[in-house]
Short mmCIF file of C-alpha atoms in Angstrom, two decimals:
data_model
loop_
_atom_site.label_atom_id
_atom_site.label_comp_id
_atom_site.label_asym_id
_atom_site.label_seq_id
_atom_site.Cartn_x
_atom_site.Cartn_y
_atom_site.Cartn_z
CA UNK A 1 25.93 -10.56 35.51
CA UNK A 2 29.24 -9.91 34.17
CA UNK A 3 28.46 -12.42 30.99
CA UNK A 4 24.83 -10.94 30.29
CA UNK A 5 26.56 -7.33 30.50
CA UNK A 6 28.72 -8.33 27.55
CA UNK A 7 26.20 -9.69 25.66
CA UNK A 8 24.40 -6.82 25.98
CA UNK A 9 27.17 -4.78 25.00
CA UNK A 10 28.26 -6.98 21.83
CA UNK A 11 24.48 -6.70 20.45
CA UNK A 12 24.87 -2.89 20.73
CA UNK A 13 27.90 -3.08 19.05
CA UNK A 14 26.94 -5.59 16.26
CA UNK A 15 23.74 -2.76 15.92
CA UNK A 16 25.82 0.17 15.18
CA UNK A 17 28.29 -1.75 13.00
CA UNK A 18 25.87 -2.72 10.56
CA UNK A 19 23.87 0.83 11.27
CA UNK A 20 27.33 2.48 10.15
CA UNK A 21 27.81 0.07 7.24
CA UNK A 22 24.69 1.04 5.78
CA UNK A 23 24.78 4.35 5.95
CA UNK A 24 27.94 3.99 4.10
CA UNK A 25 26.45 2.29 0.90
CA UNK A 26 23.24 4.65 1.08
CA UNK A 27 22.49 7.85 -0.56
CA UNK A 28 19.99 9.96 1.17
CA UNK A 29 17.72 12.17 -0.48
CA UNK A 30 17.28 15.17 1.98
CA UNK A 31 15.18 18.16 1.37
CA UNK A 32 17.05 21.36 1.28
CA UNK A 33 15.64 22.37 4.14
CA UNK A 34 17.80 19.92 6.17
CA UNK A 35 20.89 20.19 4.92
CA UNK A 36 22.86 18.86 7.79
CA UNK A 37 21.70 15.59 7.02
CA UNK A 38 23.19 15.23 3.31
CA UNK A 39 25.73 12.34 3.30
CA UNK A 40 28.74 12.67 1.55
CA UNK A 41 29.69 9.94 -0.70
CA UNK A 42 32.97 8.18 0.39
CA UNK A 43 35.77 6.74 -2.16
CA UNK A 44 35.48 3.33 -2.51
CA UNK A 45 37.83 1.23 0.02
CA UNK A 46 39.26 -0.98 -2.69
CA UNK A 47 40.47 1.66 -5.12
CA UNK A 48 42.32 2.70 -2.35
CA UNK A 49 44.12 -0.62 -1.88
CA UNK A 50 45.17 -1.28 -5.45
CA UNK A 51 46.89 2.20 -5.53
CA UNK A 52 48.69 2.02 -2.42
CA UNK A 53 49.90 -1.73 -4.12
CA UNK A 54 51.10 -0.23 -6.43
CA UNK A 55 53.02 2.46 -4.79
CA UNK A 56 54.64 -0.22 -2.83
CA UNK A 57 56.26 -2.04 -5.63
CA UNK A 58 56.86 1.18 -7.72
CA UNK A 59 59.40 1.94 -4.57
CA UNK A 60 60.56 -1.29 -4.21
CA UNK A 61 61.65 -1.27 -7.69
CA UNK A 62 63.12 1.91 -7.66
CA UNK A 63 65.32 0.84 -4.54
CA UNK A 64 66.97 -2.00 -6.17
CA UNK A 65 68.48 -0.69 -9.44
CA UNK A 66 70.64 1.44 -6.94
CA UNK A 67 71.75 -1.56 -4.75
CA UNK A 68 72.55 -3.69 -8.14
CA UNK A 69 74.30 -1.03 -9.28
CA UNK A 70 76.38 -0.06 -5.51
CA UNK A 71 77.16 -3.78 -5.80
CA UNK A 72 78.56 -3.86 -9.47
CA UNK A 73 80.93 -0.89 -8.99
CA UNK A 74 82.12 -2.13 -5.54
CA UNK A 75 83.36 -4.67 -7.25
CA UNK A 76 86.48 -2.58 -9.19
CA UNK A 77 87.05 -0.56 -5.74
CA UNK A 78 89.93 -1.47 -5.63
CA UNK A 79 92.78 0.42 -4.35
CA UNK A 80 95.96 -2.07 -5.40
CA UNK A 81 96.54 -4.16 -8.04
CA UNK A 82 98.74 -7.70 -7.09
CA UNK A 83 100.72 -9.07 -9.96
CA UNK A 84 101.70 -12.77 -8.53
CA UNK A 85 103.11 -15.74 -10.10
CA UNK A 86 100.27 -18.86 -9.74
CA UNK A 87 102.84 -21.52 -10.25
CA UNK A 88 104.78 -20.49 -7.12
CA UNK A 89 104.03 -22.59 -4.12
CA UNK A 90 105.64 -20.21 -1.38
CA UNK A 91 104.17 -17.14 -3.65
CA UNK A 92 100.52 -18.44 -3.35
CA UNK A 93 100.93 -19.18 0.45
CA UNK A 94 101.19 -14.97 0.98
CA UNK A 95 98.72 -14.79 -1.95
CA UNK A 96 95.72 -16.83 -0.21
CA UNK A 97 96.61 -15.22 2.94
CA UNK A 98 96.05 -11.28 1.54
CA UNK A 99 93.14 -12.81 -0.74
CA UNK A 100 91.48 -14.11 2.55
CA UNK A 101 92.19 -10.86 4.56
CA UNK A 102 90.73 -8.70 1.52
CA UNK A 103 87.01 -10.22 1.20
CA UNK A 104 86.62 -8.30 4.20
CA UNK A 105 88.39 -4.90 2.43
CA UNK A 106 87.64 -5.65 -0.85
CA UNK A 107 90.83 -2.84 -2.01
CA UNK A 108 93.36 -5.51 -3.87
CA UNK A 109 92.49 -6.85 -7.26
CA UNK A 110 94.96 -10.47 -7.30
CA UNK A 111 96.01 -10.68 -11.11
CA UNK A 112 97.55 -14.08 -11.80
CA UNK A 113 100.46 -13.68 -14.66
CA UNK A 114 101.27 -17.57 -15.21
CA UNK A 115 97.82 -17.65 -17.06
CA UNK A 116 97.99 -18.00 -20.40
CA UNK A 117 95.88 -14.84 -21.11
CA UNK A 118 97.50 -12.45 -18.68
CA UNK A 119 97.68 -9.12 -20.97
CA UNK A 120 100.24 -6.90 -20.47
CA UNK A 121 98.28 -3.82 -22.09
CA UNK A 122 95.74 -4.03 -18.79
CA UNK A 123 98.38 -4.22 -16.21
CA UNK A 124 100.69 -0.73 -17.33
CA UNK A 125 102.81 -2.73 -20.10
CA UNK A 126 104.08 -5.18 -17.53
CA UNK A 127 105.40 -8.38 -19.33
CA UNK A 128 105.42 -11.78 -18.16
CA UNK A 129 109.12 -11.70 -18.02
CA UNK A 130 109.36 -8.56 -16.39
CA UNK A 131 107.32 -9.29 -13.40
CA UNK A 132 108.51 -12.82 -12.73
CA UNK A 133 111.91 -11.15 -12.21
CA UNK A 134 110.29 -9.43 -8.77
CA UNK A 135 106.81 -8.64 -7.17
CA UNK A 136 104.77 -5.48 -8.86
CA UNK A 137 101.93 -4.14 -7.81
CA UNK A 138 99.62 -1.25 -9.34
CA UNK A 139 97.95 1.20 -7.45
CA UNK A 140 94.64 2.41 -8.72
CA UNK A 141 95.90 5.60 -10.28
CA UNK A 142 98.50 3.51 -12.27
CA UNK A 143 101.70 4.12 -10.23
CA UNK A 144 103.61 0.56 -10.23
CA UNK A 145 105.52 -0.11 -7.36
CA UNK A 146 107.93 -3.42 -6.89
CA UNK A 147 110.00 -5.04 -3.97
CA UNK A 148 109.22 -4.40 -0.70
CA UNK A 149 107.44 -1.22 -1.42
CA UNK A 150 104.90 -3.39 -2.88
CA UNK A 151 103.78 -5.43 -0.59
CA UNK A 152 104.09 -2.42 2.04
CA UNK A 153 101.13 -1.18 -0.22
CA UNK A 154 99.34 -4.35 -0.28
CA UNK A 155 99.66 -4.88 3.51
CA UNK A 156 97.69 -1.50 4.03
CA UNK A 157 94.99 -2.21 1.61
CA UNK A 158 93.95 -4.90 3.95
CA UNK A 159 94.61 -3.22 7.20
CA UNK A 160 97.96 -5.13 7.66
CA UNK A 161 100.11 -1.70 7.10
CA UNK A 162 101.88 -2.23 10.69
CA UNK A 163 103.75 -5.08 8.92
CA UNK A 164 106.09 -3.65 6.86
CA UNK A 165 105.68 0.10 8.38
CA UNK A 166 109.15 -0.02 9.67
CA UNK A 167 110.18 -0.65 5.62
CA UNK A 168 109.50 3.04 5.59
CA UNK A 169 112.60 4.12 7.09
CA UNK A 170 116.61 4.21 6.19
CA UNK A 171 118.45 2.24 6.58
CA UNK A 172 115.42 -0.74 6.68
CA UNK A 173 114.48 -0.21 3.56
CA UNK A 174 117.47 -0.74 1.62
CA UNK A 175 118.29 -3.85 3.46
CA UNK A 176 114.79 -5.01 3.09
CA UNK A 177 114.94 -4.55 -0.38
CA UNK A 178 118.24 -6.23 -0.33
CA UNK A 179 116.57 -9.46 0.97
CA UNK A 180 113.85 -9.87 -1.37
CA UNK A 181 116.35 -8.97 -4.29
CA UNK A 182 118.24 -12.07 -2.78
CA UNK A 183 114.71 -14.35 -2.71
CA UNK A 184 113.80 -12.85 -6.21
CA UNK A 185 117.11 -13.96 -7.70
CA UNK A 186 116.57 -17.45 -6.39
CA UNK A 187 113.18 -18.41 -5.88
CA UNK A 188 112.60 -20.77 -8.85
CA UNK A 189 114.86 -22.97 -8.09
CA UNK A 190 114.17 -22.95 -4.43
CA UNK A 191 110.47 -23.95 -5.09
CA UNK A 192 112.07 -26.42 -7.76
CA UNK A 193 110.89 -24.92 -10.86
CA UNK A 194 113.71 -24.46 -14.01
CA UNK A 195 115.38 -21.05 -14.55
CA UNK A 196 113.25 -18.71 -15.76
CA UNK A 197 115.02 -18.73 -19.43
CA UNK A 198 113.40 -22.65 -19.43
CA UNK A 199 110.25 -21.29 -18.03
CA UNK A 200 109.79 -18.18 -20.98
CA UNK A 201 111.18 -20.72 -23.51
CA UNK A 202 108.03 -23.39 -22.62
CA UNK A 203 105.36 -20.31 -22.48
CA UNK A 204 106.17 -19.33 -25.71
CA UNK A 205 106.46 -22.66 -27.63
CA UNK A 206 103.24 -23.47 -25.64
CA UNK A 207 101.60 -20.15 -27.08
CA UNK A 208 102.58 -21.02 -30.70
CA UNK A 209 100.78 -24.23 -30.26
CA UNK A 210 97.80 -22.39 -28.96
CA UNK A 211 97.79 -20.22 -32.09
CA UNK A 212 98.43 -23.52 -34.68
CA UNK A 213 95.82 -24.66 -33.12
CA UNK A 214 93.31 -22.08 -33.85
#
């Protein structure tokens, strides 16, 4: 009974479906008399589709010259600049570590000096001689900051502030400062590089041989 019922029921419904169908590609022609009856014609279904096509890419369009352009200027957000020497073994060990903690912050911008075209006219007038003699760093409104101050600034840019917060306060700071003076004076030939009057000396006969060259 059940299976008869829904035959029964799916004729029916097969009826009206092509009933309805027809109705929608006919035009009646009704006397005036009955005007109840006059069918109204309907847009076609497929006009419909190509339009709402191409609303769909028109917005998806419009959506990603925004994103491209959130991602290019996310990429000078920075908030400090680090000014660190590439030859240095020990330097680069604190380098990688703060360039590994920052892909999450994306606030330092890591400036290596020891290549050969570091430009002192982007980084505040900052010479290669001058900054190999301690640790600068820039902050994005162009205040330079050096020594322990520096990489107090760095620290926070990365959510590592707690570090060096204690820096903040007399007497710490001077002796802090006192201590990296100490490892600034020294720390070429600790990591068994020449002084740093050898080390200007080779950059700049190297640079005249770059220039010869060209």
């Amino acid at each position: 009974m059940a299976f008869r019922g829904a035959i029964s029921v799916g004729r029916q419904a097969n009826t009206s479906l092509f009933s309805v169908s027809r109705h929608l590609r006919t035009t009646y022609n009704v006397s005036a008399s009955k005007p109840f009856l006059k069918s109204t014609p309907i847009p076609h279904y497929q006009s419909g589709v190509r339009f709402s096509i191409r609303a769909v890419n028109g917005t998806a369009v419009d959506n990603l010259a925004p994103k491209k352009e959130t991602q290019e200027t996310s990429l000078e957000n920075w908030k400090v600049k680090m000014l660190y020497d590439g030859e240095c073994p020990l330097c680069m060990r604190e380098v990688n570590m703060l360039r590994e903690r920052n892909e999450g912050f994306k606030t330092i911008k890591f400036v290596d000096i020891s290549l050969d075209d570091y430009s002192p006219e982007d980084n505040q007038g900052l010479d290669y001689k001058t900054v190999m003699g301690r640790i600068h760093a820039i902050q994005s409104d162009g205040t330079v900051v050096t020594d322990i101050e520096a990489f107090r600034k760095l620290y926070e840019a990365v959510g590592l502030g707690w570090v060096y917060a204690i820096t903040k306060y007399e007497p710490i700071a001077s002796i802090a400062d006192a201590v990296y003076g100490v490892w600034a004076k020294y720390r070429l030939p600790v990591t068994g590089r020449p002084p740093l009057e050898e080390v200007l000396e080779a950059r700049r006969k190297k640079k005249e041989m770059c220039e010869d060259s060209k």
